[in-house]
mmCIF file of C-alpha atoms and ligand atoms in Angstrom:
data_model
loop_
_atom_site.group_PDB
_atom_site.id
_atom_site.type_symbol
_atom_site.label_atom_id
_atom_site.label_comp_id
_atom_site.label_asym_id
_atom_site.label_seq_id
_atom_site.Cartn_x
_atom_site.Cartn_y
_atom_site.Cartn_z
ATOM 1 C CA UNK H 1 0.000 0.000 0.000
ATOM 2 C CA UNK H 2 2.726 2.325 0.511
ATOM 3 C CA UNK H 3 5.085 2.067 -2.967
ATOM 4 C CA UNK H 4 3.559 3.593 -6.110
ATOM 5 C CA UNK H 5 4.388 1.614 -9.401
ATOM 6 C CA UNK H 6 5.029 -1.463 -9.303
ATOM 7 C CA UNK H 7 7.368 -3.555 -11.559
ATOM 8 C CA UNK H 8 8.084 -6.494 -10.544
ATOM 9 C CA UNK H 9 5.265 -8.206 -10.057
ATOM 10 C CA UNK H 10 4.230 -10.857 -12.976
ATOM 11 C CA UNK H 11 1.462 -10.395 -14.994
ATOM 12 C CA UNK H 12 1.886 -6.659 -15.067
ATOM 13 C CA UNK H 13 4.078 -5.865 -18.193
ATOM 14 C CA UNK H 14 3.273 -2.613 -18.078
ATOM 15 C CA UNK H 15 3.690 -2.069 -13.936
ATOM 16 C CA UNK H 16 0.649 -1.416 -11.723
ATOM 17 C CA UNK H 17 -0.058 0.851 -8.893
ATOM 18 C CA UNK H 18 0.533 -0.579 -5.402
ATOM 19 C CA UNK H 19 -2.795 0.409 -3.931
ATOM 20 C CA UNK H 20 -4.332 -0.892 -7.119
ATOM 21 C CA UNK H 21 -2.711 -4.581 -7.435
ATOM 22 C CA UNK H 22 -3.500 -4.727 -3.132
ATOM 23 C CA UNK H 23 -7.193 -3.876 -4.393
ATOM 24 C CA UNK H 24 -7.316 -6.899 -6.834
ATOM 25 C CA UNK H 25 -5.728 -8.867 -4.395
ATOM 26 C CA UNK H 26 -8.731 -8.112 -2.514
ATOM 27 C CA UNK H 27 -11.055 -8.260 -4.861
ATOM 28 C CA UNK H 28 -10.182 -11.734 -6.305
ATOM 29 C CA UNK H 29 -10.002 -13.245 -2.805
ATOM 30 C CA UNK H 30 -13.504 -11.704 -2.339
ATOM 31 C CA UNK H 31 -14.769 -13.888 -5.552
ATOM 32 C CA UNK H 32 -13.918 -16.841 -3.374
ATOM 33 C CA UNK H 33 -15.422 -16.149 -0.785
ATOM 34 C CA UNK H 34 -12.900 -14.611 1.640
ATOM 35 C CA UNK H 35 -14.541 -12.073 4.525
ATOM 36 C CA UNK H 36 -12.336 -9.205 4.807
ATOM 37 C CA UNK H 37 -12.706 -7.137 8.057
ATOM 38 C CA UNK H 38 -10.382 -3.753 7.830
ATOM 39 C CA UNK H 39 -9.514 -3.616 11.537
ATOM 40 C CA UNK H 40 -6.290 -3.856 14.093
ATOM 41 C CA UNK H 41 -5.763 -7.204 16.180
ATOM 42 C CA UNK H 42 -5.169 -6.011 19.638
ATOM 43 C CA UNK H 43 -4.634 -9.809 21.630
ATOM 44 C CA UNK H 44 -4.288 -12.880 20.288
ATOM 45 C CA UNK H 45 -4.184 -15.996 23.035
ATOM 46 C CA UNK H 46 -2.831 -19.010 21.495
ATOM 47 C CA UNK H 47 -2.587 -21.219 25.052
ATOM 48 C CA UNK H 48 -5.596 -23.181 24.413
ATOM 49 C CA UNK H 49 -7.556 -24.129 21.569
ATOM 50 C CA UNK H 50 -9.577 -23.109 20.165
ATOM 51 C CA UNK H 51 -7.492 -20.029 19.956
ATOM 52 C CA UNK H 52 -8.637 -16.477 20.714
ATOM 53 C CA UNK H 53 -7.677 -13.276 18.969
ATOM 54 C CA UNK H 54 -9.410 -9.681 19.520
ATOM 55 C CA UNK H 55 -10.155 -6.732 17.700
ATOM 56 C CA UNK H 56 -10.307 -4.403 20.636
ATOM 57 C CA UNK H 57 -13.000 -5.418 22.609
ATOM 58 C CA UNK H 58 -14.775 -8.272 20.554
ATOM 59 C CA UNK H 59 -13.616 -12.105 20.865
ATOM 60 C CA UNK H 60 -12.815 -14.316 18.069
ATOM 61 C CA UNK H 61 -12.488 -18.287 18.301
ATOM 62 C CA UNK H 62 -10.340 -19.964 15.889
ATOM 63 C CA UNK H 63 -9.531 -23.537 14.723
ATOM 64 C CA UNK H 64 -6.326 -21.668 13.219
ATOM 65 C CA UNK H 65 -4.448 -18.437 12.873
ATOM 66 C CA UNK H 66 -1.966 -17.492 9.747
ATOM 67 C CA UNK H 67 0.023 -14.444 10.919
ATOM 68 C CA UNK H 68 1.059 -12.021 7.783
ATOM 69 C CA UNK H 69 1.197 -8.993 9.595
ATOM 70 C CA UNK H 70 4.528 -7.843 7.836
ATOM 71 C CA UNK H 71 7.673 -5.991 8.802
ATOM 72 C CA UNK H 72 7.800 -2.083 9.155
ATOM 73 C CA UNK H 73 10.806 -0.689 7.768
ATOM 74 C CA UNK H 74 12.984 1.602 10.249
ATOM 75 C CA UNK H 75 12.915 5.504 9.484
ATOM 76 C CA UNK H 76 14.827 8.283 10.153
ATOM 77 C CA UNK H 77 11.386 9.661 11.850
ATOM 78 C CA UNK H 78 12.290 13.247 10.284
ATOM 79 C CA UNK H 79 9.036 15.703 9.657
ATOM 80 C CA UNK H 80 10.276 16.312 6.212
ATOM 81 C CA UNK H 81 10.928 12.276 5.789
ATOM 82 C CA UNK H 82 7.462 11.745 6.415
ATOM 83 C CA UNK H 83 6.119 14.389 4.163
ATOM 84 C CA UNK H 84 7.908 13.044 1.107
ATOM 85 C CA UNK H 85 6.899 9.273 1.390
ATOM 86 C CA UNK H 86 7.101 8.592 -2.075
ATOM 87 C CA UNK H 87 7.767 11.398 -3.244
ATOM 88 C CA UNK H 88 11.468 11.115 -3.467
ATOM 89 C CA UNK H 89 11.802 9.218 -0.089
ATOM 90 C CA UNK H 90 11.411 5.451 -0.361
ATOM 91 C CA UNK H 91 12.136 2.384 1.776
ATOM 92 C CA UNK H 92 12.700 -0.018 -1.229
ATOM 93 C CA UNK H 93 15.526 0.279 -4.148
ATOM 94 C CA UNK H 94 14.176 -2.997 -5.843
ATOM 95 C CA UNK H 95 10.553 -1.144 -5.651
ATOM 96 C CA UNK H 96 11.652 2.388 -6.751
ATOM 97 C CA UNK H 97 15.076 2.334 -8.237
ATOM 98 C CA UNK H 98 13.983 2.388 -11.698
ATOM 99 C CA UNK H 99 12.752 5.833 -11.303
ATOM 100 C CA UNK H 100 15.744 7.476 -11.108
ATOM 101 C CA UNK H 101 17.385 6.699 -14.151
ATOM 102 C CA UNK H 102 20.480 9.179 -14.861
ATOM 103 C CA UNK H 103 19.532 11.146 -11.533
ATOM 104 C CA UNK H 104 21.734 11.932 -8.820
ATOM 105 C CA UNK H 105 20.431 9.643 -5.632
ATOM 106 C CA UNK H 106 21.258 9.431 -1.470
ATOM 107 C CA UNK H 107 20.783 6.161 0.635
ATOM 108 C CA UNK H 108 21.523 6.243 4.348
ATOM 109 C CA UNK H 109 22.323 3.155 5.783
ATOM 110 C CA UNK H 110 25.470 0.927 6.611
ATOM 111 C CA UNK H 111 24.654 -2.878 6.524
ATOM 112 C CA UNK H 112 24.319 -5.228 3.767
ATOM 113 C CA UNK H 113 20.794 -4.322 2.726
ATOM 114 C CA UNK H 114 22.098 -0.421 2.370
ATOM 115 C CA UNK H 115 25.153 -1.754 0.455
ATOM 116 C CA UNK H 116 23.312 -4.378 -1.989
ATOM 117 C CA UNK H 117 20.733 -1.764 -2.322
ATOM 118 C CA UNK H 118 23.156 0.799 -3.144
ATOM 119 C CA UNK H 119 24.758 -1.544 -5.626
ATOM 120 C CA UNK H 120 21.698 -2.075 -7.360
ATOM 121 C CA UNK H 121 20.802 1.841 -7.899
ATOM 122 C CA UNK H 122 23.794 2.721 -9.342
ATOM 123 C CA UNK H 123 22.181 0.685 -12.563
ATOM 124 C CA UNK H 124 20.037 3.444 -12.652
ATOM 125 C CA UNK H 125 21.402 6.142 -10.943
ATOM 126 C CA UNK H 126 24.274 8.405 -12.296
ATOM 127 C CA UNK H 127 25.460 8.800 -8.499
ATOM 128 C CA UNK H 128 24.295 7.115 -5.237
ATOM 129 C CA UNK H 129 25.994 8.796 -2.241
ATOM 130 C CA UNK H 130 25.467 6.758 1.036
ATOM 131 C CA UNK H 131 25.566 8.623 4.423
ATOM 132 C CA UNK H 132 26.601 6.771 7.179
ATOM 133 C CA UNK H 133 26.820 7.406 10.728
ATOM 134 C CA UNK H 134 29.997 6.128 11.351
ATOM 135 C CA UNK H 135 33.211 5.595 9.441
ATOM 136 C CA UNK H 136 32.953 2.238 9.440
ATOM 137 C CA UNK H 137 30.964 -0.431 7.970
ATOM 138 C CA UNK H 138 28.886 -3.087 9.552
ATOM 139 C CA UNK H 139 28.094 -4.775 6.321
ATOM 140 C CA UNK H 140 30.125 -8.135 5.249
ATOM 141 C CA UNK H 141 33.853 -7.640 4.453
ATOM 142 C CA UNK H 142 32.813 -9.144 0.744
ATOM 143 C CA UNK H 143 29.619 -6.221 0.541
ATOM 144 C CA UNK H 144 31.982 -3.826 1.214
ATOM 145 C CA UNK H 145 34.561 -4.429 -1.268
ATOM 146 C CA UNK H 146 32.598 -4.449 -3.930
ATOM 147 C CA UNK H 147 30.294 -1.538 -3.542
ATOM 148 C CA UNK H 148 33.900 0.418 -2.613
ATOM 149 C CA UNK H 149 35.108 -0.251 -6.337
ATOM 150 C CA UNK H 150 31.820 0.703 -8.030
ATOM 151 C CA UNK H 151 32.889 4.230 -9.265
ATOM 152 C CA UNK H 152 29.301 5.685 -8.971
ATOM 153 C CA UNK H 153 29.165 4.810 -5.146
ATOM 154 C CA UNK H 154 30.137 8.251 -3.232
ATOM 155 C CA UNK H 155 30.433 8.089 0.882
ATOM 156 C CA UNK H 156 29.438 10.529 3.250
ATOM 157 C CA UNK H 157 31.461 9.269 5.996
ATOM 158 C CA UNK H 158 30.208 10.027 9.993
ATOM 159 C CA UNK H 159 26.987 11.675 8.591
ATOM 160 C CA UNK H 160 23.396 12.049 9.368
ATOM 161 C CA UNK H 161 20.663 13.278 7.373
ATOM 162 C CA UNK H 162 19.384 16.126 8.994
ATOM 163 C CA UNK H 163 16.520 17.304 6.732
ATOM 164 C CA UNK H 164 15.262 16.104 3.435
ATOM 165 C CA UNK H 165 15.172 19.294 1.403
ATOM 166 C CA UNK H 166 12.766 20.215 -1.021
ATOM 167 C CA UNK H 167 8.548 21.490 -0.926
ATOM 168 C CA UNK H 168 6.674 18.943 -3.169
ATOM 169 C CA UNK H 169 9.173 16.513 -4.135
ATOM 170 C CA UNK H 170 12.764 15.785 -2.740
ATOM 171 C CA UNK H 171 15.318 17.987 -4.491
ATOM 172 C CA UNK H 172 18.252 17.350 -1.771
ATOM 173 C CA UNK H 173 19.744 16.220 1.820
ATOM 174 C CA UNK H 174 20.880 18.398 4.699
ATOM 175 C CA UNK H 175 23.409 16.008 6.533
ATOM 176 C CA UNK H 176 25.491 16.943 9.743
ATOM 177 C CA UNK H 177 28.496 15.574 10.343
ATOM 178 C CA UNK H 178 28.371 13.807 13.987
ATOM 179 C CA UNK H 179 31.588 14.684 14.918
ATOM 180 C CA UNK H 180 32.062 18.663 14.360
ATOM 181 C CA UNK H 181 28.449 19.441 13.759
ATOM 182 C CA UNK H 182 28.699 21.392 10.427
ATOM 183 C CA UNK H 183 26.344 20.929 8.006
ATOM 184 C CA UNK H 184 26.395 20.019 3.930
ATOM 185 C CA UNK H 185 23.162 20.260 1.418
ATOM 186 C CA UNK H 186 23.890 17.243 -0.681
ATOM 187 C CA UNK H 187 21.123 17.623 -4.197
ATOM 188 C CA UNK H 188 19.177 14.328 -5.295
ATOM 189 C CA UNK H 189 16.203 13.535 -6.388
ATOM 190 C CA UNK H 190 15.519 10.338 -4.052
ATOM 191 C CA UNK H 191 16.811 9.534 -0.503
ATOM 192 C CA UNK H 192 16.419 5.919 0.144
ATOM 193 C CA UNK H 193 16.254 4.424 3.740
ATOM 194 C CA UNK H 194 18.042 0.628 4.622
ATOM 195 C CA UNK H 195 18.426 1.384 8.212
ATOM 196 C CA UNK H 196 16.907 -2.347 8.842
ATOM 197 C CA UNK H 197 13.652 -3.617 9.599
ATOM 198 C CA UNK H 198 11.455 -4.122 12.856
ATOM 199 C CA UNK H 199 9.096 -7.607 11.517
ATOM 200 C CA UNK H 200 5.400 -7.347 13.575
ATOM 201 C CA UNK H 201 5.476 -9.617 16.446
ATOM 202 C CA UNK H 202 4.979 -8.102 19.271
ATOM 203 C CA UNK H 203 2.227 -9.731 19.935
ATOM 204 C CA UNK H 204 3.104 -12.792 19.749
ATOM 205 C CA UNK H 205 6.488 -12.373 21.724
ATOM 206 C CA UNK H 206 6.207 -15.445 24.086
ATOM 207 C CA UNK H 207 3.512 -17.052 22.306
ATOM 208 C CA UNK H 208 5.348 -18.355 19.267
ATOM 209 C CA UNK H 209 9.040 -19.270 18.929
ATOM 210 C CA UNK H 210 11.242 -16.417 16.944
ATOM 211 C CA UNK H 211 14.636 -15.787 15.806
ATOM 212 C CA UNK H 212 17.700 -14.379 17.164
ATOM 213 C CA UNK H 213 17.005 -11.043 14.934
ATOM 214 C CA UNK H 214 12.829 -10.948 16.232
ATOM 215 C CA UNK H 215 11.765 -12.554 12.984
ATOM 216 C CA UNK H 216 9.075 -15.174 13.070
ATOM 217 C CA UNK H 217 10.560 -18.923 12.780
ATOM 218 C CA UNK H 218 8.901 -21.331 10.302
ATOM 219 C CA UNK H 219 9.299 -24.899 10.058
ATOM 220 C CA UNK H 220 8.503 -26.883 7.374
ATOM 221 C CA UNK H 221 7.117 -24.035 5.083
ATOM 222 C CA UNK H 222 5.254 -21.946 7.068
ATOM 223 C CA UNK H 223 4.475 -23.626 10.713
ATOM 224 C CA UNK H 224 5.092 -21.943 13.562
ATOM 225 C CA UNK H 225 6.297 -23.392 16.835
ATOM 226 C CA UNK H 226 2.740 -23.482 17.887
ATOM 227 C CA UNK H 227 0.581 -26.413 15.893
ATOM 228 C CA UNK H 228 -2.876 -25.061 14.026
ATOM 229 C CA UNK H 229 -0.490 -21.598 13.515
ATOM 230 C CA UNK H 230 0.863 -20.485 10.470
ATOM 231 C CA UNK H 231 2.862 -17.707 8.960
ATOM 232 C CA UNK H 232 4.134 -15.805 6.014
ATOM 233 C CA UNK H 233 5.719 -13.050 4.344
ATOM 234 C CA UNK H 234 7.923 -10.456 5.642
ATOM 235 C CA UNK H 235 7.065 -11.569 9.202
ATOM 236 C CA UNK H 236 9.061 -14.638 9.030
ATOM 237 C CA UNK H 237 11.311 -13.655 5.359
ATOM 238 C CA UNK H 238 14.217 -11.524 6.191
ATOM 239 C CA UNK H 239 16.191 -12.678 3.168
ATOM 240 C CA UNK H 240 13.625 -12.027 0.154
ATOM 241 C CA UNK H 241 11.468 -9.357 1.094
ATOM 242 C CA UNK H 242 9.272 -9.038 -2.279
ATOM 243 C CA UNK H 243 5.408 -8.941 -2.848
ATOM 244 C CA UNK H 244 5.596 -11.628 -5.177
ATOM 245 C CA UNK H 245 7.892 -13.823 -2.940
ATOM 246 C CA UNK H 246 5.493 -13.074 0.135
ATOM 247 C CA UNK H 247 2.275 -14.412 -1.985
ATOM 248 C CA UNK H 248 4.162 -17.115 -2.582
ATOM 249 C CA UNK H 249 4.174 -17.799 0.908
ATOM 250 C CA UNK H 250 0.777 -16.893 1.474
ATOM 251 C CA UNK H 251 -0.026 -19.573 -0.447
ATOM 252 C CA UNK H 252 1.963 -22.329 0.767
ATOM 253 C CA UNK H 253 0.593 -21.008 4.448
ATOM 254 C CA UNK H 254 -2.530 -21.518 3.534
ATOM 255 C CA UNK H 255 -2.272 -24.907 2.260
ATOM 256 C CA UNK H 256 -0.010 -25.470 5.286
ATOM 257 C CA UNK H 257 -3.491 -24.467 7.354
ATOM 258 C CA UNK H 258 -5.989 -26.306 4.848
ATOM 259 C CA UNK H 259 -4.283 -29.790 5.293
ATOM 260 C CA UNK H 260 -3.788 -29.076 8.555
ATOM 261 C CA UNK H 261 -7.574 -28.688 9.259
ATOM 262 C CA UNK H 262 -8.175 -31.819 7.414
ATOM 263 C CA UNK H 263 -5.802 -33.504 8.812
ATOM 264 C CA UNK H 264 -7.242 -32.933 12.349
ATOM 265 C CA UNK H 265 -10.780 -33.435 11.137
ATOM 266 C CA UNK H 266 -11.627 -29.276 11.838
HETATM 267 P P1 NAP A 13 21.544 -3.891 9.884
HETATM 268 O O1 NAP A 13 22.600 -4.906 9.643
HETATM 269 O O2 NAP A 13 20.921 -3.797 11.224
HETATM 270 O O3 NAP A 13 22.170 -2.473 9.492
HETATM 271 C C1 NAP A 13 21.481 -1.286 9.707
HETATM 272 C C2 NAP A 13 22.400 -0.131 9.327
HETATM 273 O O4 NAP A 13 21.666 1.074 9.442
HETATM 274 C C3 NAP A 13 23.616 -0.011 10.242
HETATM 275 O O5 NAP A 13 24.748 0.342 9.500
HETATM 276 C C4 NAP A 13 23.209 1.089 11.217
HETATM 277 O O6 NAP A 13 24.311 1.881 11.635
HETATM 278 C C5 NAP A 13 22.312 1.955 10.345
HETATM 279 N N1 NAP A 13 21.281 2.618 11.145
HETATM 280 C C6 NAP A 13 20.389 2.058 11.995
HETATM 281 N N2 NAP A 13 19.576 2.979 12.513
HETATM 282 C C7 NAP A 13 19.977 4.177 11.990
HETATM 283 C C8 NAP A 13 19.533 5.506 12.126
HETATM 284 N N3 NAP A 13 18.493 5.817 12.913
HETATM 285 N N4 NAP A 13 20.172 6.484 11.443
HETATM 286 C C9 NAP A 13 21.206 6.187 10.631
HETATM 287 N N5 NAP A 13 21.680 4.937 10.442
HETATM 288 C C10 NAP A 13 21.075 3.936 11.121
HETATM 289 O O7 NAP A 13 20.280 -4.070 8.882
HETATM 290 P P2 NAP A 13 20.265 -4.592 7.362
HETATM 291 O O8 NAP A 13 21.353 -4.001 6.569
HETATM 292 O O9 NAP A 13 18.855 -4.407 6.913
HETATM 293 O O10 NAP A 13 20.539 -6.138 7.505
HETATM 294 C C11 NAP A 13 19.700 -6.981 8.314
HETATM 295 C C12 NAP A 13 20.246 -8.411 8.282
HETATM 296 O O11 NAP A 13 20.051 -8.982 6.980
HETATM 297 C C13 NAP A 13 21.749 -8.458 8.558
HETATM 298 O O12 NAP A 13 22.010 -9.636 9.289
HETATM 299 C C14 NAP A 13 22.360 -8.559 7.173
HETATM 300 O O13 NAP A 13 23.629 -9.191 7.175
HETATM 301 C C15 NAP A 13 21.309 -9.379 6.434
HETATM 302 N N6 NAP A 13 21.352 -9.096 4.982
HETATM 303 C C16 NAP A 13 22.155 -9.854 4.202
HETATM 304 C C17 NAP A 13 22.241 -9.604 2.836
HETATM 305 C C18 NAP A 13 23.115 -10.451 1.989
HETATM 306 O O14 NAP A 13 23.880 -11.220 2.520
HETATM 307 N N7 NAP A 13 23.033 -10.356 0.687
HETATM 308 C C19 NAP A 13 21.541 -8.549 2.272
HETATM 309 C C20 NAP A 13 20.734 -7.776 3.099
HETATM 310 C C21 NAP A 13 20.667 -8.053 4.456
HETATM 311 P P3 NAP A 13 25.423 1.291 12.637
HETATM 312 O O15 NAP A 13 26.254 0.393 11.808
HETATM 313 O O16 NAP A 13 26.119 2.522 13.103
HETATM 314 O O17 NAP A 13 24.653 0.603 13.722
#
């Protein structure tokens, strides 16, 4: 819901709209059926079973849950960040990069997702400066070395963006250098965030078994430590990360959940 265009989804030679491929998502799951209820999940209780989950005050019982509630992606949490969602500012090179063909780009970040990402915009870009915080890296020793001899990678060592510039679209950065405090405008036409992600789960933090790095752990496809609970997409994934890649696994969660059902006689 929050990218524009699209273009790397199949089917869609020509790219589509996120909001409109999430409303044929909808739409087609509709035609089968599906009961769609827009609304937050404020408790879920998977001790017994049947399990319980609520929407504020009213109860739900459940033969089985699938959890695809996603992973937020970290910002900078900057006024002028937030205005220009889109805009210029986006959370996803694979997504976006495309638009910036022969335009001069920033990416903050210092880990391997800000280094493959920056990798992959300079086939678009003309420039991609990366600002980092520090003057070090924490991204693989093998990451490093080869976004360091791409020629159109530029670093903004011990940096931090201080305001994205520009009234309707972005047209530059303000960064501040941490360790004197003076200040650089730095033009572009996009500023892309890989600070990390935070995956969904807080509500299910000592219900269901997760990884080291907060992630939801699967077994098996998409089973949960918990039997009769299931989950995909970016909730569990923190090596793919793509819409289509996610349905994927909302499929195989669901017939993870079907046969499970069956299997049990529910
Ligand atoms: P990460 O390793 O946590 O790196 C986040 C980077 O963003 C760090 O350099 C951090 O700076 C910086 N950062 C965090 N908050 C910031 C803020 N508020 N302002 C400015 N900078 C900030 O996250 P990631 O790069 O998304 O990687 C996540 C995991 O996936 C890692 O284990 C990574 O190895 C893995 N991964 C692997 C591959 C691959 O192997 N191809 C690709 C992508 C990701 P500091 O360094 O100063 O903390």
């Amino acid at each position: 819901m929050l990218t524009t265009e699209v273009e790397n989804f199949p089917g869609f030679p020509e790219g589509i709209m996120g909001p409109d491929l999430m409303q044929n998502f909808r739409k087609q799951a509709e035609r089968f059926g599906t009961r769609i209820e827009t609304r937050d999940v404020t408790k879920v209780d998977l001790s017994s079973h049947p399990f319980r989950v609520w929407v504020d005050d009213q109860e739900y019982e459940t033969k089985s849950v699938i959890v695809a509630t996603g992973a937020t992606a970290k910002m900078l949490g900057l006024p002028s960040e937030q205005a220009l969602i889109g805009k210029g500012v986006s959370t996803c090179a694979t997504c976006d990069g495309a638009f910036f063909r022969e335009q001069e780009i920033c990416l903050v970040g210092g880990g391997d997702s800000a280094l493959e990402e920056a990798i992959f915009l300079t086939r678009f870009a003309s420039k991609v400066t990366l600002i980092h915080r520090r003057d070090e890296l924490r991204a693989s020793k093998v990451m490093q070395d080869k976004a360091k001899s791409n020629p159109k990678i530029h670093w903004q060592w011990n940096s931090v963006v201080d305001e994205v510039l520009g009234e309707t679209v972005v047209e530059g950065v303000r960064v501040k250098d941490v360790k004197n405090g003076e200040t650089t405008n730095i033009p572009c036409t996009g500023l892309f965030i890989a600070i990390g992600h935070t995956p969904n789960t807080k509500m299910f933090e000592g219900q269901l078994e997760l990884e080291d790095n907060g992630y939801l752990k699967t077994y098996e496809g998409s089973k949960t430590s918990k039997e009769g609970v299931f989950a995909c997409g970016d909730v569990q994934d923190f090596t793919y990360r793509q819409a289509i890649t996610a349905a994927g696994s909302g499929c195989m969660a669901a017939l993870d959940c079907e046969r499970w059902l069956e299997h049990k006689g529910l």
